[in-house]
Amino acid sequence: MQFMLLFSRQGKLRLQKWYVPLSDKEKKKITRELVQTVLARKPKMCSFLEWRDLKVVYKRYASLYFCCAIENQDNELITLEIIHRYVELLDKYFGSVCELDIIFNFEKAYFILDEFLLGGEAQDTSKKNVLKAIEQADLLQECRREPPLTVCFLSAQLTTEKPL
Amino acid sequence: MPAPIRLRELIRTIRTARTQAEEREMIQKECAAIRSSFREEDNTYRCRNVAKLLYMHMLGYPAHFGQLECLKLIASQKFTDKRIGYLGAMLLLDERQDVHLLMTNCIKNDLNHSTQYVQGLALCTLGCMGSSEMCRDLAGEVEKLLKTSNSYLRKKAALCAVHVIRKVPELMEMFLPATKNLLSEKNHGVLHTSVVLLTEMCERSPDMLLHFRKLVPQLVRILKNLIMSGYSPEHDVSGISDPFLQVRILRLLRILGRSDDDSSEAMNDILAQVATNTETSKNVGNAILYETVLTIMDIKSESGLRVLAINILGRFLLNNDKNIRYVALTSLLKTVQTDHNAVQRHRSTIVDCLKDLDVSIKRRAMELSFALVNGNNIRGMMKELLYFLDSCDPEFKADCASGVFLAAEKYAPSKRWHIDTIMRVLTTAGSYVRDDSVPNLIQLITNSVEMHAYTVQRLYKALLDDISQQPLVQVSSWCIGEYGDLLVSGQCEEEEPIQVTEDEVLDVLEGLLVSNLSTPVTRGYSLTAIMKLSTRFSSVNRIKKVVSIYGSSIDVELQQRAVEYNALFKKYDHMRPALLERMPIMEKTASNGPTEIMQTNGETEPSVPDTKHLPLVTQPANQANDLLDLLGGNDVMPVIQTTLPTKPASAGGELLDLLGDLSLTGGPTVVPAPAPSVPVSQPPFLLDGLSSQPLFNDTSAAIPPMTAYSKNGLKIEFTFERANPNPNIAVITIHATNTTEADMTEFVFQAAVPKTFQLQLLSPSSNIVPALNQGSVTQVIRVLNPQKQQLRMRVKLTYTHKGSPVQDLAEVNNFPPQSWQ
């Protein structure tokens, strides 16, 4: 995969993950053009389109478009499954995910994506494993934040970690 | 200072903005606060501030001042900091900025961290955006982690290694030992990423491919287990066990089995099994089947398996899911050359797809339909394709029209059918037809001698209906000019002859001259057609009048023609009948039609260069004369001795030195042989050797192409052919390509040669050289070299690039000897 974009029906970007090195200007240009192209597609059209020299796979879930650019030798149908798996992960994590969850917790959406894909390829094909890893990492983040009340008196001086 | 506002609150606030300006104001305020916070080196809230910055960056606002802060976060000991820091690095930094190299040390430390999630963050970042320098520095750490027993890290290290190899292919060897036991893993994550790593290595290096071929049995076994094993909740997707892994293994098998009989044999069974047992009700199953079909078609599979694969694709074509249909059409397009008959069986389904609503499916179906046309199905297919041409979107019309012409040319059952088909295309999609089809059609018409009357009649009728489609008008006026006498005499056999008088015909042609719809090229055609009728019609006075009127036309082209035709009437009237007589049958020597038909600005003239025609030859020759003056009239060519042999002399010199080295060191040395010049010994001997044999057209392989000009992104390559009847004529095709980002428009190529040569430039394919090598402009040059002197050329290039005109002169001296000998 070369990149993945999530955007709303009005064309607002909600997440962008690039697996190829491009300048900011190029990224903006590509994003703008691709968003326009995908939004112009009618509902009856198929989920694949040729764009520049890449294949683009997109799917709409509620109000969000999930759009991936893959290379010529990649399998389009399995990419649809990858997108679906990511949505399932988000769904499990947030509990019935909706666009607002991704807007307000964009950094978590990124963390989940980075736990599922690395360099554009799937790291783990088990939903359970990916979610477990995220959970553990979150705990690592949490455990130093609010110490249990019983010891807050003692460790009040130690804690400097603030929530985002 | 009060604590900076929290991320979620900022998001909430920004979303309440009702206008773009309001949003910008909020953002600017917050950015200022963040900037001062950064300046104060606030450790506590740095994480929060960078997170906010990342949000604003996603909205499209600049965030470069946070780059260094990300690095500080990465260096921090807190996990939250690292998480946001690495995220920021991946979003804000890229390998074009030197700043990113500062990360290297942090990543190195984190790769050895005690907490696996920190190691994971480092691997992820490196595998996502690591530059070549970083990869070189850290490859060792990645390799170490690839051998760890911790599967969480091992799977990430494998994908990180893939990235390293992509960036620095030379490091591939380094990962080889670690791959030894990768496939014996039970963990699916590690298996999946290992297969990805192996795929990458095999794709990049034939040695690796050979090395890993022995893994085929193991891969087959893993795949078999996946299919045969019972339900495994962890990896199940709609009843299929780990489809992602299955697809990946199939892809690796494809690469390993390609062009290797033994491996292909070993995977035959499992492929058949997957193909028959996979559930097709959901997309997952079809994804696996798709990959299986790709693999079967690519390896050396037995014919039964291939038929199975094509049948799967045939079933896909009938699927309701348009994605599946799309994928089927794409695959069929790839296999239609090799398994033509099998694909033919699905022809009717493919033709139905022409009516699909989806643009991509329609395009694929059209390409496939053209590939399937043959002598047997031409009539039926053409009916469907012409119907498609009528109703399709404009973006398809040009390609469809060209396809129809090609197919008609190859398989036309009769000349009349052929001409009817062409007429149909011209009338329905006339304005989308490519420019080079006009001369092609004219040649076709000329060669169908018995159909002349029928053709000219039909074309005349078409003209009466509609004069807006330029290619149609051009072909029609040409035909009327040629065969007007047949038209007026009402000789048509094929259909009811129409009654038309000479005056009516001249009315129509004159109408074209004055109409606003006619382009200058079309006007040129009409004027010449009128002129030709002066030998075929009796109303010569009327024609004389028309021609003299246009002698003062503003259009230089028309004016020149009219003046010359006038001269023909006055001073050269005795030559007029001979000059304007009927065209001989044109020979097509190469399959690319237009190169052999002589054209000057779109008009056709007899193919044999004839001195009588020199006055009629228009601009390019005149320009060539101008350029000759530029050359300074210097036609003294010290024949061959001084210029060409300098190269072989030095080459010979190098050879001698290398030989000298050989004798001293005894080690192997590579002698680069500059191909065209090495065989030159003494020119006269070569000439003796070659002049007795006529060189044939398709020995373009014998004359190597050359790069004539390469500057400022414009590259012009010359390819060579010999004109069949006359070995003194070299046919050079120029290919102009453009590597810059902007198109080069109004591109004009001019050439001049020394006085002993004669040069003829035919029309270019277009005058826009598209950017980024997306296409090329071709143009044919015919050089007559009766004295067999060394070919030299001066070229003048003019074009408009990014709005400003560019002009350049260059000399081309590096012609290979075969092109002028």
PDB file of N, CA and C in Angstrom, chain A residues 5-6 26 31 33 42 52 54-55 58 61 63-64 80 91 96 104 108 113 118 120 122 127 135 139 152 158 160:
ATOM      1  N   LEU A   5      -6.194   7.135   3.068  1.00  0.00           N
ATOM      2  CA  LEU A   5      -6.830   8.393   3.457  1.00  0.00           C
ATOM      3  C   LEU A   5      -8.223   8.109   3.972  1.00  0.00           C
ATOM      4  N   LEU A   6      -8.611   8.828   5.038  1.00  0.00           N
ATOM      5  CA  LEU A   6      -9.983   8.772   5.513  1.00  0.00           C
ATOM      6  C   LEU A   6     -10.551  10.170   5.373  1.00  0.00           C
ATOM      7  N   GLU A  26       3.153  17.839  -2.303  1.00  0.00           N
ATOM      8  CA  GLU A  26       2.660  16.743  -3.136  1.00  0.00           C
ATOM      9  C   GLU A  26       1.534  16.013  -2.450  1.00  0.00           C
ATOM     10  N   THR A  31      -3.985  14.449  -2.203  1.00  0.00           N
ATOM     11  CA  THR A  31      -5.184  14.338  -1.373  1.00  0.00           C
ATOM     12  C   THR A  31      -6.343  15.066  -2.030  1.00  0.00           C
ATOM     13  N   GLU A  33      -6.855  15.993  -5.126  1.00  0.00           N
ATOM     14  CA  GLU A  33      -7.333  15.399  -6.374  1.00  0.00           C
ATOM     15  C   GLU A  33      -8.083  14.105  -6.138  1.00  0.00           C
ATOM     16  N   LYS A  42     -20.398   7.704  -8.492  1.00  0.00           N
ATOM     17  CA  LYS A  42     -21.781   7.439  -8.145  1.00  0.00           C
ATOM     18  C   LYS A  42     -21.857   6.168  -7.301  1.00  0.00           C
ATOM     19  N   ARG A  52      -3.717   7.928 -11.868  1.00  0.00           N
ATOM     20  CA  ARG A  52      -2.291   8.034 -12.195  1.00  0.00           C
ATOM     21  C   ARG A  52      -1.798   6.631 -12.507  1.00  0.00           C
ATOM     22  N   LEU A  54      -1.539   4.226 -10.236  1.00  0.00           N
ATOM     23  CA  LEU A  54      -1.863   3.376  -9.093  1.00  0.00           C
ATOM     24  C   LEU A  54      -3.279   2.843  -9.210  1.00  0.00           C
ATOM     25  N   LYS A  55      -3.562   1.845  -8.381  1.00  0.00           N
ATOM     26  CA  LYS A  55      -4.941   1.387  -8.263  1.00  0.00           C
ATOM     27  C   LYS A  55      -5.475   1.950  -6.946  1.00  0.00           C
ATOM     28  N   TYR A  58     -11.559   2.009  -2.645  1.00  0.00           N
ATOM     29  CA  TYR A  58     -12.216   2.832  -1.623  1.00  0.00           C
ATOM     30  C   TYR A  58     -13.514   2.180  -1.207  1.00  0.00           C
ATOM     31  N   TYR A  61     -18.043   3.852   4.675  1.00  0.00           N
ATOM     32  CA  TYR A  61     -18.716   3.325   5.867  1.00  0.00           C
ATOM     33  C   TYR A  61     -19.402   4.501   6.521  1.00  0.00           C
ATOM     34  N   SER A  63     -20.530   7.849   7.164  1.00  0.00           N
ATOM     35  CA  SER A  63     -20.184   9.125   6.564  1.00  0.00           C
ATOM     36  C   SER A  63     -18.711   9.244   6.221  1.00  0.00           C
ATOM     37  N   LEU A  64     -17.959   8.156   6.371  1.00  0.00           N
ATOM     38  CA  LEU A  64     -16.523   8.214   6.123  1.00  0.00           C
ATOM     39  C   LEU A  64     -16.113   7.375   4.919  1.00  0.00           C
ATOM     40  N   LEU A  80      -9.872  -4.641   0.090  1.00  0.00           N
ATOM     41  CA  LEU A  80     -11.188  -4.331   0.661  1.00  0.00           C
ATOM     42  C   LEU A  80     -11.331  -5.000   2.022  1.00  0.00           C
ATOM     43  N   ASP A  91     -14.136  -0.341  15.495  1.00  0.00           N
ATOM     44  CA  ASP A  91     -15.455  -0.590  16.068  1.00  0.00           C
ATOM     45  C   ASP A  91     -15.351  -1.272  17.428  1.00  0.00           C
ATOM     46  N   SER A  96     -18.993   0.491  18.678  1.00  0.00           N
ATOM     47  CA  SER A  96     -19.839   1.103  17.662  1.00  0.00           C
ATOM     48  C   SER A  96     -19.291   2.438  17.212  1.00  0.00           C
ATOM     49  N   PHE A 104     -12.483  13.077  17.363  1.00  0.00           N
ATOM     50  CA  PHE A 104     -12.006  13.479  18.674  1.00  0.00           C
ATOM     51  C   PHE A 104     -10.863  12.631  19.193  1.00  0.00           C
ATOM     52  N   LYS A 108      -5.709   8.084  18.569  1.00  0.00           N
ATOM     53  CA  LYS A 108      -5.943   6.667  18.867  1.00  0.00           C
ATOM     54  C   LYS A 108      -6.200   5.887  17.574  1.00  0.00           C
ATOM     55  N   LEU A 113      -4.173   1.929  13.757  1.00  0.00           N
ATOM     56  CA  LEU A 113      -3.707   1.643  12.402  1.00  0.00           C
ATOM     57  C   LEU A 113      -2.261   1.167  12.419  1.00  0.00           C
ATOM     58  N   LEU A 118       2.016  -2.081   9.055  1.00  0.00           N
ATOM     59  CA  LEU A 118       3.344  -1.509   9.184  1.00  0.00           C
ATOM     60  C   LEU A 118       3.943  -1.454   7.772  1.00  0.00           C
ATOM     61  N   GLY A 120       2.639  -0.438   5.247  1.00  0.00           N
ATOM     62  CA  GLY A 120       1.629  -0.724   4.236  1.00  0.00           C
ATOM     63  C   GLY A 120       1.150  -2.166   4.211  1.00  0.00           C
ATOM     64  N   ALA A 122      -0.097  -5.827   6.446  1.00  0.00           N
ATOM     65  CA  ALA A 122      -0.694  -6.247   7.708  1.00  0.00           C
ATOM     66  C   ALA A 122       0.350  -6.941   8.578  1.00  0.00           C
ATOM     67  N   LYS A 127      -7.530 -10.406  14.872  1.00  0.00           N
ATOM     68  CA  LYS A 127      -8.130  -9.211  15.464  1.00  0.00           C
ATOM     69  C   LYS A 127      -7.794  -9.129  16.942  1.00  0.00           C
ATOM     70  N   GLU A 135      -4.517  -2.465  23.848  1.00  0.00           N
ATOM     71  CA  GLU A 135      -4.972  -2.390  25.226  1.00  0.00           C
ATOM     72  C   GLU A 135      -3.782  -2.266  26.174  1.00  0.00           C
ATOM     73  N   LEU A 139      -2.615   0.827  28.581  1.00  0.00           N
ATOM     74  CA  LEU A 139      -2.383   0.666  30.017  1.00  0.00           C
ATOM     75  C   LEU A 139      -1.054   1.251  30.414  1.00  0.00           C
ATOM     76  N   CYS A 152      -1.782   8.181  46.523  1.00  0.00           N
ATOM     77  CA  CYS A 152      -1.579   9.476  45.865  1.00  0.00           C
ATOM     78  C   CYS A 152      -0.832  10.415  46.798  1.00  0.00           C
ATOM     79  N   LEU A 158       5.810  12.590  42.634  1.00  0.00           N
ATOM     80  CA  LEU A 158       6.467  11.902  41.518  1.00  0.00           C
ATOM     81  C   LEU A 158       5.727  12.126  40.189  1.00  0.00           C
ATOM     82  N   THR A 160       4.168  13.571  37.163  1.00  0.00           N
ATOM     83  CA  THR A 160       4.124  14.819  36.390  1.00  0.00           C
ATOM     84  C   THR A 160       3.375  14.608  35.067  1.00  0.00           C
TER      85      THR A 160
END
